[in-house]
Amino acid sequence: MLKNSNAFSSFSSNDLDKSQHFYSDILGLDVSKNKMGILELKFNGSNHAIIYPKPDHVATGFTVLNFPVKNLEETVDELIANGVKFEQYDFGHSKTNDKGIMDGAGQGPKIAWFKDPAGNILSVMEQDD
């Protein structure tokens, strides 16, 4: 029923100006503010997400947006150079290294998590060719 829909993701922020700066200037995404004051993040092709204002925003404890990349180490280094701080996790069976990268070790992709200014969790993950 919905398989042909142009679905998109959305999440909130308590400061759209900080979010716009972060997603545009730090992450290098194509970001615009629409006539309703909502941020639109445009990705490759027709994919997009929106960020809407929510004064009582509470960040979730899970990843809201994933960015597949060809070279995770290189991407993490570039983001660190832009001021991004990566999260450190220890899940018992695996944990992140000093840069914040977790090697999937056959259990999943290499991945690194970071937060946007509103505390939303994002990730970069190495995509398989």
XYZ file of C-alpha atoms in Angstrom:
129
model
C 0.000 0.000 0.000
C 2.762 2.507 0.851
C 5.708 1.025 -1.040
C 5.544 3.720 -3.745
C 5.315 6.579 -1.259
C 8.156 9.107 -1.072
C 8.615 8.510 2.649
C 10.957 10.668 4.698
C 12.269 10.860 8.225
C 11.703 13.657 10.718
C 13.006 14.574 14.140
C 13.006 17.593 16.393
C 15.413 20.243 17.617
C 15.201 22.882 20.333
C 17.319 25.332 18.266
C 16.868 25.308 14.498
C 19.555 27.955 13.916
C 22.197 25.782 15.616
C 20.889 22.738 13.773
C 21.002 24.534 10.430
C 24.608 25.602 11.034
C 25.618 22.081 12.120
C 23.999 20.200 9.253
C 25.040 22.733 6.614
C 28.446 24.027 7.715
C 29.802 21.117 9.768
C 28.325 18.124 7.915
C 28.164 19.808 4.494
C 24.565 18.884 3.703
C 22.169 20.805 1.469
C 19.915 22.467 4.075
C 17.072 24.916 3.584
C 14.342 26.366 5.753
C 10.896 26.044 4.211
C 8.056 28.569 4.481
C 6.776 26.872 7.664
C 10.175 27.374 9.341
C 11.107 23.695 9.165
C 14.587 22.596 8.104
C 14.815 20.337 5.089
C 17.906 18.167 4.685
C 18.429 17.007 1.119
C 20.492 13.908 0.384
C 21.559 12.067 -2.726
C 18.695 11.584 -5.172
C 15.260 12.502 -3.861
C 15.896 11.419 -0.270
C 15.337 13.967 2.458
C 14.573 14.447 6.135
C 13.034 17.322 8.056
C 13.896 18.844 11.406
C 11.067 20.639 13.136
C 11.205 23.036 16.089
C 10.162 21.689 19.477
C 10.927 23.912 22.484
C 10.551 20.994 24.924
C 12.672 18.681 22.734
C 14.165 15.672 24.474
C 16.855 13.775 22.609
C 16.196 10.105 22.020
C 18.492 7.317 23.118
C 18.709 5.841 19.626
C 20.084 6.743 16.199
C 17.758 8.970 14.181
C 19.863 9.312 11.017
C 22.530 7.091 9.423
C 25.026 8.154 6.779
C 26.511 5.259 4.760
C 30.036 6.129 3.558
C 32.699 4.394 1.469
C 35.630 5.033 3.824
C 34.657 5.308 7.480
C 38.139 6.153 8.823
C 38.533 9.017 6.361
C 35.033 10.364 7.040
C 35.529 10.240 10.810
C 38.853 12.082 10.470
C 37.202 14.793 8.349
C 34.329 15.197 10.795
C 36.729 15.381 13.757
C 38.633 18.114 11.884
C 35.285 19.968 11.568
C 34.768 19.779 15.331
C 32.515 16.717 15.612
C 32.974 14.718 18.825
C 32.287 11.019 18.510
C 30.550 9.014 21.197
C 32.249 6.250 23.152
C 30.264 3.049 23.721
C 31.046 -0.268 25.374
C 28.435 -2.914 24.643
C 30.388 -5.684 26.363
C 30.886 -7.773 23.228
C 32.347 -4.783 21.358
C 33.305 -1.195 22.021
C 34.403 1.892 20.151
C 38.064 2.722 19.653
C 39.716 6.035 20.595
C 38.198 7.766 17.546
C 34.714 6.414 18.329
C 34.661 3.712 15.640
C 33.167 0.320 16.387
C 34.318 -2.542 14.191
C 31.321 -4.751 13.500
C 33.567 -7.853 13.608
C 31.106 -9.823 11.528
C 28.145 -8.679 13.644
C 27.426 -5.536 11.632
C 29.103 -2.681 9.768
C 31.928 -0.512 11.041
C 30.096 2.436 12.580
C 30.685 5.621 14.584
C 28.072 7.696 16.421
C 27.905 11.426 17.144
C 25.304 13.935 18.273
C 23.845 17.035 16.691
C 23.416 20.253 18.734
C 20.007 19.046 20.003
C 21.492 15.765 21.246
C 20.020 13.630 18.460
C 22.229 10.619 17.737
C 23.565 10.257 14.195
C 25.936 7.717 12.703
C 28.357 7.225 9.871
C 28.729 3.631 8.803
C 30.918 1.937 6.264
C 28.782 0.647 3.438
C 29.497 -2.573 1.650
C 30.296 -2.259 -2.024
